[in-house]
């Protein structure tokens, strides 16, 4: 049986007759307004939301309300819930979009759960949201999440029969959204749940930090996961090279979900994360050490629809927000918001056809569980917990002569 395409569902909706007196769908958005370092920043996601609203057509007109969760250039766990309460009080939305940052999402999700209001986000990656208890029961994650990364890593360990120990190193400045902490958290919890001995340590960005890191690695395992800036990985690998830890006895996984290390930069070419403006000796040491590194990223959707969607996204970001958004894995999140809106519209239509009220948020949320459909990012599979299944890619130095990662 062919899986439903959201575009076909939407076309069917648009071709239908709107019941007399039916009110518009009110869609409220709580996301950062300016900071493009977030994959869910409004200039990145806004064009995708507009495209979804246009796809819904006249059969389901939308009133869109946007408020910013950003304060002094960063996500604010204090401002976001206040803005969400205002949206509920003055606009009584049918669906909340966002937040993407973890702490604001936690605050808003608690309110949404109390209101029985569907809260849809492509962010909120933290493992804690997987427990859809009374606090997060209306939360739907249509984008990647840390627990899915953990599941992928556990599969890797099973495939290679790595059943003993693992060491996790990460940077945690304890400011803003703590992206490295929440990314590696999923790996830690999944490996710990599979009965491995798992140790973790925060990387010290200070003199002696690399030495502390290699000492930790020696003591705690030959399978090493590192999550932090590329400069941090370089520092650790240079020290590991000096201590002969890159001779094949250790495997280093670099958790770089957006693939930033594989993109061209001021000091490196595309697909060469080992390049840096260091001395020739250090550059050669890094190149050799990176032969023991596997870079783990999200998978870019390979379908033609996503490429067309991304092109339209970039054009609209420039036209309506005045920003130049580059093609990157960050745009995957915009596609996930787009898919989520159309999925909600499909489930809402089913609920109404069955005689249910559109205000029954819990029933609508329940209908999303286990859904499979073809969206703009390709095949989308929602699990029974209303978290999207996620594909990942491992990159390795496939050409030792050029040093290119493939």
PDB file of C-alpha atoms in Angstrom, residues 30-33 35 37-38 40-41 68-80 99-105 175-177:
ATOM      1  CA  UNK A  30       7.046  31.168  19.471  1.00  0.00           C
ATOM      2  CA  UNK A  31      10.578  31.201  18.017  1.00  0.00           C
ATOM      3  CA  UNK A  32      13.767  33.317  18.073  1.00  0.00           C
ATOM      4  CA  UNK A  33      13.323  36.368  15.868  1.00  0.00           C
ATOM      5  CA  UNK A  35      19.627  34.807  15.786  1.00  0.00           C
ATOM      6  CA  UNK A  37      22.697  30.363  14.780  1.00  0.00           C
ATOM      7  CA  UNK A  38      19.475  28.552  15.706  1.00  0.00           C
ATOM      8  CA  UNK A  40      14.657  27.210  14.168  1.00  0.00           C
ATOM      9  CA  UNK A  41      15.206  30.977  13.929  1.00  0.00           C
ATOM     10  CA  UNK A  68       9.673  36.196  19.630  1.00  0.00           C
ATOM     11  CA  UNK A  69      11.233  33.992  22.300  1.00  0.00           C
ATOM     12  CA  UNK A  70      14.541  35.850  21.934  1.00  0.00           C
ATOM     13  CA  UNK A  71      15.974  38.197  24.542  1.00  0.00           C
ATOM     14  CA  UNK A  72      19.347  39.911  24.116  1.00  0.00           C
ATOM     15  CA  UNK A  73      20.138  37.704  21.136  1.00  0.00           C
ATOM     16  CA  UNK A  74      19.439  34.362  22.820  1.00  0.00           C
ATOM     17  CA  UNK A  75      16.506  32.063  23.559  1.00  0.00           C
ATOM     18  CA  UNK A  76      14.793  33.078  26.779  1.00  0.00           C
ATOM     19  CA  UNK A  77      13.122  30.520  29.034  1.00  0.00           C
ATOM     20  CA  UNK A  78      11.469  33.451  30.844  1.00  0.00           C
ATOM     21  CA  UNK A  79      10.117  35.352  27.854  1.00  0.00           C
ATOM     22  CA  UNK A  80       8.825  32.361  25.878  1.00  0.00           C
ATOM     23  CA  UNK A  99       9.926  26.765  20.718  1.00  0.00           C
ATOM     24  CA  UNK A 100      13.048  25.065  19.409  1.00  0.00           C
ATOM     25  CA  UNK A 101      15.418  25.780  22.275  1.00  0.00           C
ATOM     26  CA  UNK A 102      15.238  23.256  25.102  1.00  0.00           C
ATOM     27  CA  UNK A 103      14.554  25.396  28.168  1.00  0.00           C
ATOM     28  CA  UNK A 104      11.889  27.620  26.565  1.00  0.00           C
ATOM     29  CA  UNK A 105      10.282  24.508  25.065  1.00  0.00           C
ATOM     30  CA  UNK A 175      24.921  29.213  28.716  1.00  0.00           C
ATOM     31  CA  UNK A 176      22.176  29.667  26.162  1.00  0.00           C
ATOM     32  CA  UNK A 177      20.774  26.349  24.867  1.00  0.00           C
TER      33      UNK A 177
END
